[in-house]
Coordinates of C-alpha atoms in Angstrom, one line a residue:
Chain A
M532 CA -4.3 43.9 -25.8
R533 CA -4.9 42.2 -21.9
H534 CA -6.7 39.5 -21.1
F535 CA -7.5 38.0 -17.5
L536 CA -8.1 34.0 -17.5
Q537 CA -8.9 32.0 -14.7
L538 CA -8.2 28.6 -13.5
S539 CA -8.7 25.5 -11.9
Y540 CA -5.5 23.1 -10.7
D541 CA -4.4 20.1 -8.5
G542 CA -1.7 20.9 -7.2
T543 CA 0.0 17.7 -6.1
A544 CA 1.5 17.0 -8.7
Y545 CA 3.6 20.7 -9.7
H546 CA 5.8 22.8 -7.3
G547 CA 3.5 25.8 -7.1
W548 CA 1.7 28.2 -9.3
Q549 CA 5.2 30.4 -9.8
I550 CA 7.0 29.3 -12.8
Q551 CA 10.9 28.4 -11.3
P552 CA 13.8 27.1 -13.4
N553 CA 13.6 22.7 -13.2
A554 CA 10.8 22.0 -11.9
D555 CA 7.2 21.3 -12.9
T556 CA 4.5 24.6 -12.4
V557 CA 1.4 26.0 -12.9
Q558 CA 2.2 28.6 -14.5
A559 CA 5.2 27.1 -17.0
R560 CA 2.0 24.7 -18.1
L561 CA 0.1 27.3 -18.7
D562 CA 2.6 29.5 -20.1
S563 CA 3.8 26.9 -22.3
A564 CA 0.0 26.1 -24.1
L565 CA -0.4 30.2 -24.7
S566 CA 2.9 30.0 -26.2
T567 CA 1.8 27.1 -28.6
L568 CA -1.9 28.5 -29.2
L569 CA -1.0 31.8 -29.8
R570 CA 2.3 31.1 -32.1
Q571 CA 4.3 34.2 -29.8
P572 CA 5.9 33.7 -26.3
I573 CA 3.7 34.5 -22.8
H574 CA 3.7 35.2 -19.9
S575 CA 1.5 35.1 -17.2
V576 CA 1.1 37.0 -14.3
G577 CA -0.7 35.7 -11.6
A578 CA -3.3 37.1 -8.9
G579 CA -0.8 35.4 -6.1
R580 CA 1.7 32.6 -5.8
T581 CA 0.2 29.0 -4.5
D582 CA 2.6 26.7 -2.7
T583 CA 3.9 23.3 -4.0
G584 CA 1.1 20.9 -3.1
V585 CA -1.6 23.5 -2.9
H586 CA -4.9 23.6 -5.3
A587 CA -6.5 26.3 -6.7
K588 CA -10.9 26.2 -7.7
M589 CA -9.5 29.3 -8.8
M590 CA -6.5 30.5 -9.9
V591 CA -6.7 34.5 -12.2
A592 CA -3.6 35.7 -14.4
H593 CA -3.4 38.0 -16.6
F594 CA -1.6 37.9 -20.1
D595 CA -0.8 40.7 -23.4
S596 CA -1.4 39.9 -27.1
P597 CA -2.2 41.4 -30.1
G598 CA -5.5 39.5 -29.8
G599 CA -7.1 38.6 -32.8
F600 CA -8.7 34.9 -31.1
D601 CA -12.0 33.6 -30.3
E602 CA -12.1 33.9 -26.4
A603 CA -14.2 30.7 -26.2
D604 CA -12.3 29.1 -28.4
L605 CA -8.8 29.5 -26.7
C606 CA -10.4 28.9 -23.2
R607 CA -11.3 25.1 -24.7
R608 CA -8.1 24.8 -27.0
L609 CA -5.9 25.5 -23.7
T610 CA -8.4 23.0 -21.6
R611 CA -8.0 20.9 -24.2
M612 CA -4.1 20.5 -24.6
L613 CA -3.3 21.1 -20.6
P614 CA -2.9 18.0 -18.5
S615 CA -5.9 16.6 -16.8
D616 CA -5.0 18.1 -13.5
I617 CA -5.3 21.5 -14.3
A618 CA -8.7 23.6 -16.4
V619 CA -9.1 26.7 -18.0
A620 CA -12.8 28.1 -17.2
Q621 CA -12.7 31.6 -18.1
I622 CA -10.6 34.3 -20.5
V623 CA -11.8 37.6 -20.4
R624 CA -10.7 41.0 -22.0
V625 CA -9.7 43.4 -19.9
P626 CA -8.6 47.2 -19.5
D627 CA -4.7 47.2 -21.4
D628 CA -3.8 48.3 -17.3
A629 CA -5.9 45.7 -15.1
H630 CA -3.7 43.9 -12.6
A631 CA -4.7 40.2 -11.7
R632 CA -2.2 40.8 -8.5
F633 CA -2.6 44.5 -7.6
D634 CA -6.3 45.1 -8.9
A635 CA -7.7 41.8 -6.4
I636 CA -9.6 43.2 -3.2
R637 CA -10.4 40.0 -2.2
R638 CA -8.7 36.5 -1.8
T639 CA -10.6 33.8 -0.5
Y640 CA -8.9 29.9 0.6
H641 CA -10.6 27.0 2.3
Y642 CA -8.5 24.4 4.5
D643 CA -10.2 21.4 4.5
I644 CA -9.8 18.4 7.0
L645 CA -10.7 14.8 7.6
L646 CA -11.5 13.6 11.3
Q647 CA -11.9 10.1 9.4
K648 CA -10.0 8.7 7.4
N649 CA -11.4 9.2 3.7
P650 CA -9.8 7.6 0.7
F651 CA -12.4 10.1 -1.5
R652 CA -10.9 13.5 -0.3
R653 CA -7.8 12.3 0.6
H654 CA -5.4 14.4 -2.0
F655 CA -7.7 17.6 -1.2
A656 CA -7.9 17.4 2.5
T657 CA -5.5 16.8 5.0
R658 CA -6.4 13.5 8.0
I659 CA -6.6 14.6 11.5
H660 CA -5.6 12.1 14.1
Y661 CA -6.7 13.9 17.0
A662 CA -9.8 15.5 18.7
L663 CA -10.3 19.1 17.6
Q664 CA -12.5 21.5 19.6
F665 CA -14.2 23.5 17.2
E666 CA -16.2 26.0 19.3
Q667 CA -12.8 27.2 20.5
M668 CA -11.1 27.1 17.3
N669 CA -14.3 29.5 16.2
T670 CA -13.4 32.0 19.2
A671 CA -9.9 31.9 18.3
A672 CA -10.3 32.6 14.2
A673 CA -12.9 35.5 15.4
L674 CA -9.7 37.2 16.6
L675 CA -8.5 37.4 13.4
L676 CA -11.2 39.7 11.9
G677 CA -10.2 42.8 11.3
T678 CA -6.5 44.5 10.5
H679 CA -4.1 43.3 11.7
D680 CA -0.4 43.2 11.7
F681 CA 0.5 39.1 10.1
S682 CA 3.8 38.9 11.2
S683 CA 3.4 35.6 13.4
F684 CA 1.8 33.8 10.4
C685 CA 4.5 35.0 7.8
K686 CA 7.1 33.1 6.6
S687 CA 10.7 34.3 8.1
G688 CA 12.2 35.5 5.6
T689 CA 10.0 37.2 3.4
Q690 CA 10.1 40.7 2.3
T691 CA 7.1 43.1 2.3
K692 CA 6.5 46.7 2.8
T693 CA 3.9 45.8 4.9
N694 CA 2.3 42.4 6.9
R695 CA -1.2 44.1 7.4
C696 CA -3.3 42.2 6.7
T697 CA -7.8 43.1 6.6
V698 CA -9.6 39.9 7.4
Y699 CA -12.7 39.5 6.4
E700 CA -14.3 36.2 7.5
A701 CA -12.6 32.8 9.0
R702 CA -14.2 30.6 10.6
W703 CA -14.5 26.5 10.6
M704 CA -17.6 24.8 9.3
P705 CA -18.5 21.5 9.2
I706 CA -19.0 20.2 5.4
E707 CA -20.1 16.7 5.0
S708 CA -20.0 13.8 7.7
G709 CA -16.2 13.4 9.5
M710 CA -15.1 16.6 7.0
Y711 CA -14.4 20.4 8.6
R712 CA -13.5 23.8 5.9
F713 CA -11.9 26.5 7.6
R714 CA -12.8 29.7 5.6
I715 CA -10.6 32.4 5.3
S716 CA -11.0 35.6 3.0
A717 CA -8.7 38.5 3.4
D718 CA -8.2 41.8 1.1
R719 CA -4.4 39.6 0.4
F720 CA -2.5 37.4 2.8
L721 CA 1.0 36.9 3.6
R722 CA 3.1 33.7 2.3
N723 CA 2.1 30.7 4.5
M724 CA -0.3 32.8 6.1
V725 CA -3.5 30.6 5.7
R726 CA -1.3 27.2 6.7
A727 CA 0.5 29.4 10.2
I728 CA -3.1 30.2 10.9
V729 CA -4.7 27.0 10.8
G730 CA -1.7 25.2 12.1
T731 CA -1.6 27.5 15.0
L732 CA -5.4 26.6 15.7
F733 CA -5.0 22.8 15.1
T734 CA -2.8 23.5 19.0
V735 CA -6.4 25.4 20.2
G736 CA -8.1 22.6 18.8
N737 CA -6.4 19.8 20.9
G738 CA -6.0 22.4 23.9
R739 CA -1.9 23.0 23.8
L740 CA -2.7 26.9 22.9
T741 CA -5.7 29.0 25.0
I742 CA -7.9 31.6 23.3
A743 CA -5.6 34.5 25.3
D744 CA -2.0 32.5 24.0
F745 CA -3.5 32.9 20.7
Q746 CA -4.2 36.4 21.2
R747 CA -1.3 36.7 22.3
V748 CA 0.7 34.8 18.9
L749 CA -1.3 37.4 17.0
S750 CA 0.1 40.5 18.7
A751 CA 3.1 39.3 19.1
A752 CA 3.4 40.1 15.6
D753 CA 7.1 37.5 15.3
R754 CA 6.8 34.5 13.2
G755 CA 8.3 32.6 15.6
A756 CA 5.1 33.0 18.2
A757 CA 2.5 31.1 16.2
G758 CA 2.8 27.3 15.6
E759 CA 3.8 24.6 12.4
S760 CA 2.0 24.9 9.7
A761 CA -0.4 22.9 8.8
P762 CA 0.7 20.7 5.3
A763 CA -0.2 21.8 1.8
E764 CA -2.8 19.7 0.7
G765 CA -6.1 20.6 2.5
L766 CA -5.2 23.7 0.8
S767 CA -7.2 25.2 -2.3
L768 CA -7.3 29.7 -3.2
V769 CA -11.2 29.2 -4.0
E770 CA -12.1 32.8 -4.5
V771 CA -9.9 35.5 -6.0
A772 CA -12.4 38.9 -6.5
Y773 CA -11.7 42.1 -7.9
P774 CA -13.8 45.6 -8.8
T775 CA -16.4 45.1 -11.0
E776 CA -15.7 47.4 -13.6
L777 CA -12.7 45.8 -14.4
F778 CA -14.9 43.3 -16.1
Q779 CA -17.0 46.2 -18.0
P780 CA -16.7 45.4 -21.8
V781 CA -14.0 47.9 -23.2
Chain B
M542 CA -17.7 -16.3 15.0
R543 CA -18.4 -14.3 11.9
H544 CA -18.2 -10.4 11.4
F545 CA -19.1 -8.3 8.7
L546 CA -17.3 -6.0 7.5
Q547 CA -17.5 -2.6 5.9
L548 CA -15.2 -0.9 3.6
S549 CA -14.8 2.0 1.0
Y550 CA -11.9 2.1 -1.5
D551 CA -10.5 4.0 -4.2
G552 CA -10.2 1.8 -6.5
T553 CA -7.5 3.2 -9.1
A554 CA -4.8 1.4 -8.2
Y555 CA -6.0 -1.8 -7.8
H556 CA -7.1 -4.8 -10.2
G557 CA -10.7 -4.8 -8.7
W558 CA -11.4 -6.4 -5.0
Q559 CA -11.4 -9.6 -6.0
I560 CA -8.0 -11.8 -4.8
Q561 CA -5.8 -13.1 -7.6
P562 CA -2.6 -14.1 -8.1
N563 CA 0.2 -12.0 -9.0
A564 CA -2.1 -8.8 -8.9
D565 CA -2.8 -6.1 -6.4
T566 CA -6.2 -6.4 -4.5
V567 CA -8.3 -4.9 -2.1
Q568 CA -9.6 -8.2 -1.0
A569 CA -5.9 -8.9 -1.0
R570 CA -4.7 -6.3 1.4
L571 CA -7.7 -6.7 3.4
D572 CA -7.0 -10.5 3.9
S573 CA -3.0 -9.6 4.9
A574 CA -3.9 -7.1 7.1
L575 CA -7.0 -9.2 9.0
S576 CA -5.0 -11.8 9.1
T577 CA -1.2 -9.6 10.8
L578 CA -4.1 -8.5 13.2
L579 CA -5.7 -11.6 14.6
R580 CA -2.8 -13.2 14.3
Q581 CA -4.0 -16.0 11.8
P582 CA -4.6 -16.8 8.2
I583 CA -8.1 -14.7 7.4
H584 CA -10.8 -15.1 4.0
S585 CA -12.9 -12.8 3.8
V586 CA -15.5 -13.1 1.7
G587 CA -17.1 -10.3 -0.3
A588 CA -20.5 -9.2 -0.9
G589 CA -19.4 -9.0 -4.8
R590 CA -17.3 -8.5 -7.2
T591 CA -15.9 -4.7 -8.5
D592 CA -13.5 -4.7 -11.3
T593 CA -10.0 -3.0 -12.2
G594 CA -10.6 0.6 -11.3
V595 CA -13.9 0.6 -10.1
H596 CA -14.4 2.6 -6.8
A597 CA -16.8 1.3 -3.5
K598 CA -18.2 3.5 -1.4
M599 CA -19.5 0.8 0.6
M600 CA -18.4 -2.5 0.0
V601 CA -19.2 -5.6 2.2
A602 CA -17.6 -8.7 3.6
H603 CA -17.8 -10.9 5.9
F604 CA -15.3 -12.9 8.2
D605 CA -14.9 -16.1 10.2
S606 CA -12.5 -15.8 13.0
P607 CA -12.2 -17.4 17.2
G608 CA -13.3 -13.8 18.1
G609 CA -12.4 -12.6 21.6
F610 CA -11.1 -8.9 20.2
D611 CA -13.4 -6.0 20.5
E612 CA -15.0 -5.0 17.3
A613 CA -14.4 -1.1 17.1
D614 CA -11.0 -0.9 17.9
L615 CA -10.4 -3.6 15.5
C616 CA -12.0 -1.3 12.9
R617 CA -9.2 1.5 14.2
R618 CA -6.8 -0.8 14.2
L619 CA -7.2 -2.2 10.2
T620 CA -8.0 1.3 9.5
R621 CA -4.5 2.3 10.6
M622 CA -2.4 -0.2 9.0
L623 CA -4.5 -0.4 5.1
P624 CA -3.3 2.1 2.6
S625 CA -4.5 5.5 2.6
D626 CA -7.0 4.4 -0.8
I627 CA -9.0 1.7 1.6
A628 CA -10.9 2.5 5.2
V629 CA -12.5 0.1 7.0
A630 CA -15.9 2.1 8.4
Q631 CA -17.6 -0.9 10.6
I632 CA -17.1 -4.6 12.0
V633 CA -20.7 -6.1 13.3
R634 CA -21.2 -9.6 14.7
V635 CA -24.0 -11.0 12.5
P636 CA -24.9 -15.3 13.3
D637 CA -22.8 -17.6 11.9
D638 CA -24.9 -19.0 8.4
A639 CA -25.1 -14.7 7.8
H640 CA -23.1 -14.1 3.9
A641 CA -22.4 -10.9 3.0
R642 CA -22.8 -12.2 -1.0
F643 CA -25.6 -14.2 -0.6
D644 CA -28.1 -12.6 2.1
A645 CA -27.7 -9.2 0.2
I646 CA -30.8 -8.1 -1.2
R647 CA -30.2 -5.1 -3.2
R648 CA -26.6 -3.1 -4.4
T649 CA -26.7 0.3 -5.8
Y650 CA -24.2 1.8 -8.4
H651 CA -23.4 5.2 -8.6
Y652 CA -21.6 5.9 -12.4
D653 CA -20.7 9.6 -12.9
I654 CA -19.7 11.7 -15.6
L655 CA -18.3 15.5 -16.2
L656 CA -18.9 17.5 -19.5
Q657 CA -16.3 19.8 -18.2
K658 CA -12.9 19.1 -17.2
N659 CA -12.4 19.1 -13.8
P660 CA -9.0 18.5 -12.0
F661 CA -10.8 17.9 -9.0
R662 CA -13.5 14.8 -9.9
R663 CA -10.9 13.1 -12.6
H664 CA -10.6 10.4 -10.5
F665 CA -13.0 8.7 -9.7
A666 CA -16.2 10.4 -12.8
T667 CA -15.5 9.8 -17.0
R668 CA -15.2 12.7 -18.6
I669 CA -17.5 13.1 -21.7
H670 CA -16.7 14.7 -24.4
Y671 CA -20.1 15.1 -26.2
A672 CA -23.2 16.2 -25.8
L673 CA -26.2 13.8 -24.1
Q674 CA -29.7 14.5 -24.5
F675 CA -30.3 13.2 -20.5
E676 CA -34.1 13.3 -20.6
Q677 CA -33.6 10.8 -23.5
M678 CA -31.2 8.6 -21.5
N679 CA -33.6 8.4 -19.0
T680 CA -37.0 7.6 -20.7
A681 CA -34.1 4.5 -22.2
A682 CA -33.4 4.0 -18.7
A683 CA -36.9 3.5 -17.2
L684 CA -37.0 0.7 -19.2
L685 CA -34.5 -1.6 -17.1
L686 CA -37.1 -1.3 -14.5
G687 CA -38.6 -4.4 -13.4
T688 CA -37.7 -8.2 -14.0
H689 CA -35.2 -8.7 -17.1
D690 CA -33.5 -11.5 -18.2
F691 CA -29.7 -8.7 -18.9
S692 CA -28.0 -11.2 -20.9
S693 CA -27.8 -8.4 -23.7
F694 CA -25.5 -6.0 -20.1
C695 CA -23.8 -9.2 -19.0
K696 CA -19.8 -10.3 -19.8
S697 CA -20.3 -12.6 -22.7
G698 CA -18.4 -16.2 -21.5
T699 CA -19.7 -15.4 -17.5
Q700 CA -21.4 -18.5 -16.1
T701 CA -24.7 -18.1 -14.3
K702 CA -27.5 -20.3 -13.8
T703 CA -29.6 -17.1 -14.4
N704 CA -29.3 -13.8 -16.0
R705 CA -32.7 -12.3 -15.0
C706 CA -32.5 -9.0 -12.4
T707 CA -34.7 -6.9 -10.7
V708 CA -34.0 -3.8 -11.3
Y709 CA -35.4 -1.4 -8.4
E710 CA -33.9 2.2 -9.8
A711 CA -32.2 4.0 -12.6
R712 CA -31.9 7.2 -13.2
W713 CA -29.3 10.0 -14.4
M714 CA -29.4 13.1 -12.1
P715 CA -27.3 15.9 -12.5
I716 CA -25.3 16.4 -9.1
E717 CA -23.1 19.5 -9.7
S718 CA -22.6 22.3 -12.0
G719 CA -20.9 20.2 -15.3
M720 CA -21.6 17.1 -13.8
Y721 CA -23.9 13.8 -14.0
R722 CA -24.7 11.0 -12.2
F723 CA -26.2 8.0 -12.6
R724 CA -27.5 5.6 -10.1
I725 CA -28.8 2.1 -10.5
S726 CA -29.5 -1.0 -7.6
A727 CA -31.2 -4.0 -8.1
D728 CA -30.9 -7.1 -6.2
R729 CA -27.9 -8.4 -8.5
F730 CA -25.9 -7.1 -11.3
L731 CA -24.3 -10.0 -13.5
R732 CA -20.8 -9.3 -14.3
N733 CA -20.1 -5.5 -16.2
M734 CA -22.9 -4.9 -16.0
V735 CA -23.5 -1.3 -15.1
R736 CA -20.8 -0.4 -17.5
A737 CA -22.3 -2.4 -20.4
I738 CA -25.6 -0.6 -19.4
V739 CA -24.4 3.4 -19.0
G740 CA -22.3 2.3 -22.8
T741 CA -25.6 1.9 -24.6
L742 CA -27.4 4.7 -22.4
F743 CA -24.5 7.3 -23.7
T744 CA -25.7 5.6 -27.4
V745 CA -29.0 6.6 -26.9
G746 CA -28.0 10.2 -25.7
N747 CA -25.8 11.3 -28.0
G748 CA -28.9 10.3 -30.8
R749 CA -26.8 7.3 -31.9
L750 CA -29.8 4.8 -30.3
T751 CA -33.7 5.4 -30.6
I752 CA -35.5 4.2 -27.0
A753 CA -36.8 1.9 -29.3
D754 CA -33.1 0.5 -30.4
F755 CA -32.4 0.6 -26.5
Q756 CA -35.4 -1.7 -26.1
R757 CA -34.5 -4.2 -28.6
V758 CA -30.6 -4.6 -26.9
L759 CA -32.5 -4.9 -23.6
S760 CA -35.0 -7.5 -25.4
A761 CA -32.2 -9.4 -27.8
A762 CA -30.7 -10.9 -24.4
D763 CA -27.5 -11.6 -26.4
R764 CA -24.7 -8.9 -25.0
G765 CA -23.2 -8.6 -28.5
A766 CA -26.4 -6.1 -29.1
A767 CA -25.0 -3.6 -26.5
G768 CA -23.0 -0.8 -27.0
E769 CA -19.2 -0.8 -25.7
S770 CA -18.4 -0.9 -21.6
A771 CA -18.5 2.5 -20.2
P772 CA -14.4 3.3 -19.0
A773 CA -13.8 2.3 -15.2
E774 CA -13.1 5.7 -12.8
G775 CA -16.2 6.5 -13.2
L776 CA -18.0 4.1 -11.4
S777 CA -18.8 2.8 -7.8
L778 CA -20.2 0.1 -5.6
V779 CA -22.7 2.5 -3.0
E780 CA -24.5 0.6 -1.3
V781 CA -25.3 -3.0 -0.2
A782 CA -28.5 -3.9 1.3
Y783 CA -29.2 -6.7 3.9
P784 CA -32.2 -8.3 5.5
T785 CA -32.5 -5.9 9.2
E786 CA -32.9 -9.8 11.1
L787 CA -29.1 -10.0 10.0
F788 CA -27.4 -7.5 12.1
Q789 CA -29.8 -8.5 16.1
P790 CA -27.9 -9.0 18.2
V791 CA -26.6 -12.6 18.2

């Protein structure tokens, strides 16, 4: 039977989510703990991947097992077994064909920045040393709303059938003194997309790119067009949404 | 001339505030950076000391120099020179006899705890694995208000003329899901006092100590009477208050 598992992690110490040879990844830690507790090899499937150093307030993965365990109990034991930078919030039974990646209808990321040095937020936000015009950045961000080809903001060499994504929300907001957050929701994200968007918005914010320039970058649908990617530490996956019928009692 | 300097730090990596031989301390870092920038040996005097691993959202120190610098500019250069876990918020001119420690009239600490695993708060809060009755803990905490001899909550062997302190505020409050904060304000604190109080309140919260027991611990004025000290990582000095006339233009 299949279960969805909801987890959070501080990605600082990991080579991202996705399991890979010779690297410490969140998925490798999760699969290893699940396999130990369920006494059989478990291979989870994530809702997506987060890159090296990127965090998740809420990542979702599914896994198959013969069942026979109490979900809340497994959740507790898993959280106890995993290192202090990974926590499991919930494990729920889903239909056997529910898929953590293909059934996700919306993902939301936060990119947090610090305009002044902050010893307490430094692990989860990027320090910016120049002034930013947030109104300009929000005018540019609004151009992302709706359905577009996001190739300009996609890591070159990535193979996907289409680079079209629908962005539902994209805006900067102050969250505390000296700290701003970029919140972006879409049906899907291409590799490196949020960091490429944020990096390019920085160049709008500091005046090197006009709103019209930003529009041209987006329309170009060509990776060379965008600015540098913003650093990993400010980025967190904060929500993965599914159709509610997926969580009806099975 | 004398200046007050307001700083914050993540204490995780330091052997506390106070300068000492063969140990990395916040004051040692500060004095070294100040001495470099002002090109003469500077010895700061802190409002108090924080122990190994304890944080400060706001610590105050004073230092003397021949002056001749712009305060805002020194503040920026100092913050740039100090490591990422220490930030200087403000430097202000004060009268030559103003004293960071002796003139402080009120200090406030927060002790933050996590009732569930939280990868993002773990550096600045203590994870508690048992249930706590916060109402009981607040009834006990209220007994601390006013002026008492706090010897029961003082590190044994500490030499002070008197162990009397006046507590203005002492209560637990929820701050976010699965997270509680103990906030305590007093005119002064003895060494280890907050952590000894919090550790003893934990034993009230888990039912091992009654309110009457807690009252007896306080009245005993004897260090052996209190419970174990709570770990350092949950503790932050959050405010040091001075009479406003100290900050009038000199």
